Coordinates of C-alpha atoms and ligand atoms in Angstrom, one line a residue:
X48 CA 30.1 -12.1 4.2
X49 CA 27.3 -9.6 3.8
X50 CA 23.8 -10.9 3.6
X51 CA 21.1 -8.9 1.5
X52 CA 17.0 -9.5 0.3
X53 CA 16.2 -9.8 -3.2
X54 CA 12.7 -9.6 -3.9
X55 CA 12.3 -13.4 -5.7
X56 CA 8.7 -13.5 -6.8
X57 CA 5.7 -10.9 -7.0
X58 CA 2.0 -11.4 -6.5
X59 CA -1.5 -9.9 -6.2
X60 CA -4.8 -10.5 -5.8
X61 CA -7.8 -8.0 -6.6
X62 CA -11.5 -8.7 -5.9
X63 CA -13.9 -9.8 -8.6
X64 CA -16.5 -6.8 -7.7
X65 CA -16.1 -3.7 -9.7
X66 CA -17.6 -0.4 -8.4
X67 CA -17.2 2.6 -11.3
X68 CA -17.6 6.0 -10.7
X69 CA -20.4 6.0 -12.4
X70 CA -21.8 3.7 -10.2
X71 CA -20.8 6.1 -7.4
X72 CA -23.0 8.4 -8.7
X73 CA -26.4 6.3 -8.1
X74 CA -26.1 6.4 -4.6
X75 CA -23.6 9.8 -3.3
X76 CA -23.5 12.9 -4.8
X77 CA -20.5 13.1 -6.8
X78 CA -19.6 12.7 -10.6
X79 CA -17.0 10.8 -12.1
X80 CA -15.7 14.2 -13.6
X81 CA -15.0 15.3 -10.2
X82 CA -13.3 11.6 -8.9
X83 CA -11.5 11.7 -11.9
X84 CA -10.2 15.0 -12.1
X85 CA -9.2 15.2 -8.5
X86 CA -8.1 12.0 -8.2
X87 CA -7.1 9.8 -11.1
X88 CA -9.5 7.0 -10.3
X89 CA -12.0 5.8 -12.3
X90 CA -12.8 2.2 -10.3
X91 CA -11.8 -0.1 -7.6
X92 CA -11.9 -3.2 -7.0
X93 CA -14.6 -4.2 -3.7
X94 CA -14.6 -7.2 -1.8
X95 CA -17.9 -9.1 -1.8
X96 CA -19.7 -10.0 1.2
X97 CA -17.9 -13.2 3.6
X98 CA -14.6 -11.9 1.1
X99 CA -11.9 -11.1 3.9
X100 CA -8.6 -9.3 3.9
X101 CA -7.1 -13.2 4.4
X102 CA -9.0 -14.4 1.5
X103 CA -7.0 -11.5 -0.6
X104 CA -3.5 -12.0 1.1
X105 CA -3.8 -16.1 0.3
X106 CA -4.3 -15.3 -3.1
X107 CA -1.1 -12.9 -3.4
X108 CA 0.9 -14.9 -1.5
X109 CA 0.0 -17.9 -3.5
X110 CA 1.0 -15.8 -6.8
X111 CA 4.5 -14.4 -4.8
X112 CA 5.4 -18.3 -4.0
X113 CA 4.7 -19.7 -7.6
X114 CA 6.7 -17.4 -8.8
X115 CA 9.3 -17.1 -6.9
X116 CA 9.6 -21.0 -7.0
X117 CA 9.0 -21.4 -3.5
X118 CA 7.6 -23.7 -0.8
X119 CA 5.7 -22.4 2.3
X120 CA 7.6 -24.9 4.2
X121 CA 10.8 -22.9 3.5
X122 CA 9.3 -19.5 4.8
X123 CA 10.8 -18.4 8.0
X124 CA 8.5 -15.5 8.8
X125 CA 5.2 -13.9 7.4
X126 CA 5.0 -10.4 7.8
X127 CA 1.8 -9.0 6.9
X128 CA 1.1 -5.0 6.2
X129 CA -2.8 -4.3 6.7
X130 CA -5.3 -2.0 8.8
X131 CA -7.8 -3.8 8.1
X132 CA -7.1 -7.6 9.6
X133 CA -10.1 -10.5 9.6
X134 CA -10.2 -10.3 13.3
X135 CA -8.6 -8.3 16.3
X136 CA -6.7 -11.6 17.1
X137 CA -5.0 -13.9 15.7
X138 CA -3.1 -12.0 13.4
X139 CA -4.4 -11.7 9.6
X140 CA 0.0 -13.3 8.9
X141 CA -1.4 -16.4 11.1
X142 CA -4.7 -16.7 9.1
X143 CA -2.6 -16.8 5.8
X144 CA 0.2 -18.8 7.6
X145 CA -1.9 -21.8 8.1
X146 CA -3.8 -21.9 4.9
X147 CA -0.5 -22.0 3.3
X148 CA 0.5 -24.5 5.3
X149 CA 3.4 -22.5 6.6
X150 CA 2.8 -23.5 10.4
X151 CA 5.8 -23.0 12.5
X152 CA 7.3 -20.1 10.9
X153 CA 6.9 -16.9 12.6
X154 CA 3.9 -14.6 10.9
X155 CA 2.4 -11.0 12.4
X156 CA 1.0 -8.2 11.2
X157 CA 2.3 -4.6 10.7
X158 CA -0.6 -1.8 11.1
X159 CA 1.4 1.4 9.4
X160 CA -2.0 2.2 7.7
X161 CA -1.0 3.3 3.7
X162 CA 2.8 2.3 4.7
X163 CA 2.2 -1.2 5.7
X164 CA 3.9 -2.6 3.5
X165 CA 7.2 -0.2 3.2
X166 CA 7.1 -1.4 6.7
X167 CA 6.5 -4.8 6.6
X168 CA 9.0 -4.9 3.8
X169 CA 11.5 -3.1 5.3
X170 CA 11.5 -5.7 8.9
X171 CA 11.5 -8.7 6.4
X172 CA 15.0 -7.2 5.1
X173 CA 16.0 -6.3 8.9
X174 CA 15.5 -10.2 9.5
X175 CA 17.6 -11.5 6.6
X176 CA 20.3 -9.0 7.0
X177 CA 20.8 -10.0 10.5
X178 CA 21.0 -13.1 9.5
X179 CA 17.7 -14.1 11.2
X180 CA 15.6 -15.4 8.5
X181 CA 16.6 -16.3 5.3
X182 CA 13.5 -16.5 3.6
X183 CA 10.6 -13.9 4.1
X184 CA 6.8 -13.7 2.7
X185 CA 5.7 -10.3 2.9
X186 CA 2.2 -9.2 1.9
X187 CA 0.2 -5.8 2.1
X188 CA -3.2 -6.6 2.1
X189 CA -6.4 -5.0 3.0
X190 CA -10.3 -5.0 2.6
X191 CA -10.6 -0.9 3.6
X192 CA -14.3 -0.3 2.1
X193 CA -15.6 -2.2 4.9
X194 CA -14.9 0.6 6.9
X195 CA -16.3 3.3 4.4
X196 CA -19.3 5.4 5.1
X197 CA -20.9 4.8 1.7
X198 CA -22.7 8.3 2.6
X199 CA -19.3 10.5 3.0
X200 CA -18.5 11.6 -0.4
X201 CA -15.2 13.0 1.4
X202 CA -13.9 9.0 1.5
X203 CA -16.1 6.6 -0.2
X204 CA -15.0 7.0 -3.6
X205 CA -11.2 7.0 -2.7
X206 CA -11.0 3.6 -1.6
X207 CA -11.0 -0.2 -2.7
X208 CA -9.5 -3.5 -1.7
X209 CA -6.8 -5.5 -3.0
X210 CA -3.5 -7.6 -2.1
X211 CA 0.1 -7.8 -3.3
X212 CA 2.8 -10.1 -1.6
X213 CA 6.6 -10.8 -2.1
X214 CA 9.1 -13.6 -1.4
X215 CA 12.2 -12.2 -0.1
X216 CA 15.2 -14.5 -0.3
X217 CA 18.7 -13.7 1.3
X218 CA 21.3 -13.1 -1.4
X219 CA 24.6 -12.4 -1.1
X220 CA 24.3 -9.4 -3.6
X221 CA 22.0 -6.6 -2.7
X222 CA 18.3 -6.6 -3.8
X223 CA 16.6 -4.1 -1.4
X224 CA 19.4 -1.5 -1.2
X225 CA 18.1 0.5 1.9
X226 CA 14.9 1.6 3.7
X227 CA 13.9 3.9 5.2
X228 CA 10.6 4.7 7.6
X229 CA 9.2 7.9 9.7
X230 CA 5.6 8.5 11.4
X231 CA 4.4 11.5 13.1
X232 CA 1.8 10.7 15.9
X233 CA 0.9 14.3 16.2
X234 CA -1.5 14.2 13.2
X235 CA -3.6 12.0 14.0
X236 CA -6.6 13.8 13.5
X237 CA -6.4 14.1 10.0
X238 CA -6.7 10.5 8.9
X239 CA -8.2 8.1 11.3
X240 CA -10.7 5.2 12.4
X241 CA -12.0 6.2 15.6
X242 CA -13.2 2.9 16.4
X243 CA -11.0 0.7 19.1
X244 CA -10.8 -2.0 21.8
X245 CA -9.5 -0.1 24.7
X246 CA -11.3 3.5 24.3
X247 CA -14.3 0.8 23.8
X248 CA -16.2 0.3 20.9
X249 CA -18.8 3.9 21.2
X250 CA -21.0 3.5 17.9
X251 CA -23.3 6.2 19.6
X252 CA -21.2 8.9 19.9
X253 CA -20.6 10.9 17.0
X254 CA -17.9 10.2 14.4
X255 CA -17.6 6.9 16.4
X256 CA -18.9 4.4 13.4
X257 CA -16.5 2.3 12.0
X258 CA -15.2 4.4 9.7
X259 CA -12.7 6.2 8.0
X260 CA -12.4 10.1 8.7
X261 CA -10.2 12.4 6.6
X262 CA -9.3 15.9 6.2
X263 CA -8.4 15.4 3.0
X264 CA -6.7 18.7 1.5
X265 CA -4.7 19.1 4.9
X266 CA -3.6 15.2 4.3
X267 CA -2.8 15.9 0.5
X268 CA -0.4 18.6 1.4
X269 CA 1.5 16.3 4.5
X270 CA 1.7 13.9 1.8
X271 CA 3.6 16.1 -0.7
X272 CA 6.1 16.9 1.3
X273 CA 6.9 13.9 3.2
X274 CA 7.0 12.5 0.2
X275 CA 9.8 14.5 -1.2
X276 CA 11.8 14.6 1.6
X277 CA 12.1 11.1 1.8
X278 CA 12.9 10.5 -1.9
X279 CA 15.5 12.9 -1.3
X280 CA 16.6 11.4 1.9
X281 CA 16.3 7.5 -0.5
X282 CA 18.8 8.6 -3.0
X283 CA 21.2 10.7 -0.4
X284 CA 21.8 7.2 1.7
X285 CA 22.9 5.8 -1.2
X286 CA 24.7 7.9 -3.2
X287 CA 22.3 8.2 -6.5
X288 CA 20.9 10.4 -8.3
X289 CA 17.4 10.8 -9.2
X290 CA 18.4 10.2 -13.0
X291 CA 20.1 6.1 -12.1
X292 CA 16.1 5.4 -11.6
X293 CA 14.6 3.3 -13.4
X294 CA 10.9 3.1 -12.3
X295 CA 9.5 4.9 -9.5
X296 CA 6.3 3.0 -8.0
X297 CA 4.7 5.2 -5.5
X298 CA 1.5 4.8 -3.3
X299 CA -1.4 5.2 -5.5
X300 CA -4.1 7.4 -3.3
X301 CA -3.7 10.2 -5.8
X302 CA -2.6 10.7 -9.6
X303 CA -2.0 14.6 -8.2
X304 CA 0.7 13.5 -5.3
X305 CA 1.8 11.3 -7.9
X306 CA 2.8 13.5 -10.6
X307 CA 4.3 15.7 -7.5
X308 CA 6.6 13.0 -6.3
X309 CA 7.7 12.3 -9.9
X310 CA 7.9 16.0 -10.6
X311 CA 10.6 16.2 -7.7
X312 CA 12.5 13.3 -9.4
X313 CA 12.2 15.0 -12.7
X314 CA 10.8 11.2 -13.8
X315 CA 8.1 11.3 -17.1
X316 CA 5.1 9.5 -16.3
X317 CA 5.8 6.9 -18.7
X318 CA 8.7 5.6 -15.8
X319 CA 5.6 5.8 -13.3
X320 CA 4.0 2.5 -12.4
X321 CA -0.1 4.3 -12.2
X322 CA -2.8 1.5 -11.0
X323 CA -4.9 4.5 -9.1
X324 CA -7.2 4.9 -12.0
X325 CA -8.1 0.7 -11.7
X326 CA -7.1 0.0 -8.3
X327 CA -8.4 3.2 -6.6
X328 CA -6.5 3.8 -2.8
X329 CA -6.1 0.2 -1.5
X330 CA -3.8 1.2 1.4
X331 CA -0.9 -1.4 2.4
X332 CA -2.0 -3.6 -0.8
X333 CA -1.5 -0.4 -3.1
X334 CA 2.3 -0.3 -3.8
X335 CA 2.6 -4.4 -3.8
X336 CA -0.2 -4.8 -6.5
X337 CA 1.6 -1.9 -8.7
X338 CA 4.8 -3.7 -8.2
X339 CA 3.3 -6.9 -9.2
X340 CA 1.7 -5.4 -12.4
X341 CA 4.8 -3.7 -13.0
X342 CA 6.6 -7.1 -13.1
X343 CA 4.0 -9.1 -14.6
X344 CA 3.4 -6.9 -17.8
X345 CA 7.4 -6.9 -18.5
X346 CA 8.1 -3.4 -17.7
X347 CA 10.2 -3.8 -14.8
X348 CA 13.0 -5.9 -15.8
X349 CA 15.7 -7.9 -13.6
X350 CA 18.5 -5.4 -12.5
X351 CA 16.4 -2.4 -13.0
X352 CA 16.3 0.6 -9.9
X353 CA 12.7 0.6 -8.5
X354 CA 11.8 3.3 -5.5
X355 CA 8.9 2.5 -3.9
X356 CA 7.2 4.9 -1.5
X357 CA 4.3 5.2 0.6
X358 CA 2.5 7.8 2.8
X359 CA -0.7 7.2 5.1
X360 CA -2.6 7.5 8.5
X361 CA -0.5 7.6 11.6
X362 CA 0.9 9.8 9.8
X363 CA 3.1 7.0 8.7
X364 CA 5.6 7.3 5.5
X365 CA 8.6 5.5 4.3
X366 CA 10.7 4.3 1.0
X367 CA 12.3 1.9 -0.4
X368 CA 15.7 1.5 -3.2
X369 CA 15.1 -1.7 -4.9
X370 CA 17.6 -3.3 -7.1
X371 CA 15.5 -5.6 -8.7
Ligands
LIG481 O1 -3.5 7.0 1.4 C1 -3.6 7.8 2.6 C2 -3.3 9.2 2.3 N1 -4.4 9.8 1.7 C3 -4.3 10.7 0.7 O2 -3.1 10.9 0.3 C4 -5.4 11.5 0.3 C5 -5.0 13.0 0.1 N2 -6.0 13.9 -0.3 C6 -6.6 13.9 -1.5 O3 -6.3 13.0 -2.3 C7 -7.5 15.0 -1.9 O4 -7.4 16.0 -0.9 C8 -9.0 14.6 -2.1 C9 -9.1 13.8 -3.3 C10 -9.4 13.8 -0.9 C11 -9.8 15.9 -2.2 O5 -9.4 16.7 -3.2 P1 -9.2 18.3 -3.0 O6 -8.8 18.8 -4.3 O7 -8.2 18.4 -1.9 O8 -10.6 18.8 -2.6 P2 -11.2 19.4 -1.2 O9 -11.2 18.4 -0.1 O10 -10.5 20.7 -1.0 O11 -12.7 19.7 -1.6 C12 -13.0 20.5 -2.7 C13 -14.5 20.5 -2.9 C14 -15.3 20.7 -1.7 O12 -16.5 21.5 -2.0 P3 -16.5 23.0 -1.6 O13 -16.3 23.1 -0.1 O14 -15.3 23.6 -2.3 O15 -17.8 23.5 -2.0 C15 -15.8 19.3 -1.3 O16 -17.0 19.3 -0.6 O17 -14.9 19.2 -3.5 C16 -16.0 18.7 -2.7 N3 -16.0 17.2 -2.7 C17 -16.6 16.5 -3.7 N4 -17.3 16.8 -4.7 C18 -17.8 15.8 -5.5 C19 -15.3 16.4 -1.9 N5 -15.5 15.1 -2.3 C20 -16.3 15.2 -3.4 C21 -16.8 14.2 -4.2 N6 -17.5 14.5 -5.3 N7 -16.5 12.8 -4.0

């Protein structure tokens, strides 16, 4: 008999911190009519100082667990979507695995930048549908203004931190319906962290700092489109069409490629789960915290079709058909 993943319990964790745009504009040059405008966000959430991108993941996966009425000693793998892990090694999963108590299972991390956790969630299915693990914790979770230049209008007010997890439980009815991932190495340029082990760590030279560096526009447009092709691409595999949706919960980087994605699905906003305004960009924790709120505040309901989709640095991109 078939073996699927049904998603089984949702959680998130945001930091305490608040920065507003308004509180952007004491120290860069930039207004919140402008952040707004282009970008839908008015705040973020900002880890405080010793707060890691573990701390965060704990807190989600704690949430996913409770709710999904289940006991770390009955997870068979962590999977853990992030670019911004605690340390280079262990692996941030390993760092959650032991808090939790989870020792034993198997737990790694998944660096897909923005995607992390389309990617994470879509080996955690792989696993159960091979019959491999039955029960999966997957978390997207990421602490990314620690590697803002706080001078670089161009990226500091885009991002914040934040966590959302999942328990994925084999089923014999299907729950994640398909998956589907793609990268492009050959745009690096546009979105990246120069900073690395093996080209050494070269804080002198320039653009070397530990940050992030983005050609924004040129990004935006990427975005668009491998965004609509792989919506299209979503629905194709399985036969649907854009009007059996029930919710579409996208990456939130950008109200604008937002409204394009659900444009292309001829969705209203109002069947758009929206955190960018509160959450700002939190990368791999961005689609599992909207999917948590989505669930938490009622509007997704048992049964109902989610598509979930994500685009970032790499270029990475990939979606995901969710009978919830
Ligand atoms: O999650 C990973 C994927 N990332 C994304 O999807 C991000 C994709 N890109 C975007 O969201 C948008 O391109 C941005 C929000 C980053 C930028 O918006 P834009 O409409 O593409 O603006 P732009 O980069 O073309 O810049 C327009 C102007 C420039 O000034 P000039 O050259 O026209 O005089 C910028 O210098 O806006 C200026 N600008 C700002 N002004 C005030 C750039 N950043 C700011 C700022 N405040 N923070």
């Amino acid at each position: 008999m078939a073996v699927f993943s049904r998603i089984a319990g949702t959680g998130s964790a945001l930091p305490a911190k608040v920065l507003t745009n308004k509180d952007l504009e004491q120290f860069v040059e930039t207004s919140d009519e402008w952040i707004a405008s282009r970008t839908g966000i008015r705040q973020r959430h900002v880890a405080s100082e010793g707060e890691t991108t573990a701390d965060l993941a704990e807190r989600a996966a704690r949430a996913a667990l409770a709710a999904a009425g289940v006991e770390p000693s009955e997870l068979d793998m962590i999977v853990l979507g992030t670019t911004t892990p605690d340390l280079i090694f262990p692996s941030t999963a390993c760092l959650v695995q032991h808090r939790l108590g989870a020792n034993g299972c198997a737990a790694f991390d998944v660096n897909a930048a923005c995607s992390g956790f389309l990617y994470a969630l879509s080996v955690g299915d792989s696993f159960i549908r091979a019959g491999n693990a039955r029960t999966v914790l997957v978390i997207g979770a990421e602490t990314l203004t620690r590697m803002l230049d706080w001078s670089d209008r161009n990226t500091c007010v885009l991002f914040g931190d934040g966590a959302g997890a999942v328990v994925l439980k084999a089923d014999a009815e299907a729950g994640i319906l398909s998956t589907h991932l793609h990268a492009d190495g050959g745009k690096k340029e546009l979105l990246y962290n120069p900073v690395g082990v093996s080209v050494g760590f070269k804080p002198e030279e320039k653009n070397a700092g530990v940050r992030v560096l983005m050609t924004g526009n040129e990004v935006f447009k990427h975005a668009v489109k491998a965004l609509d092709s792989v919506v299209d691409e979503t629905l194709a595999a399985n036969g649907l069409d854009k009007s059996d949706l029930d919710w579409l919960i996208p990456h939130q980087a950008n109200l604008r490629i937002i409204e394009a994605t659900a444009k292309r699905l001829e969705m209203s906003m109002d069947r758009v789960i929206v955190t960018v305004d509160k959450h700002g960009n939190t990368s791999a924790g961005s689609v599992p915290l909207a999917l948590d709120e989505a669930v938490r505040s009622g509007k997704v309901q048992r049964g109902q079709l989610l598509l979930l989709e994500a685009f970032g640095g790499g270029f990475t991109w990939g979606s995901a058909l969710i009978r919830y």
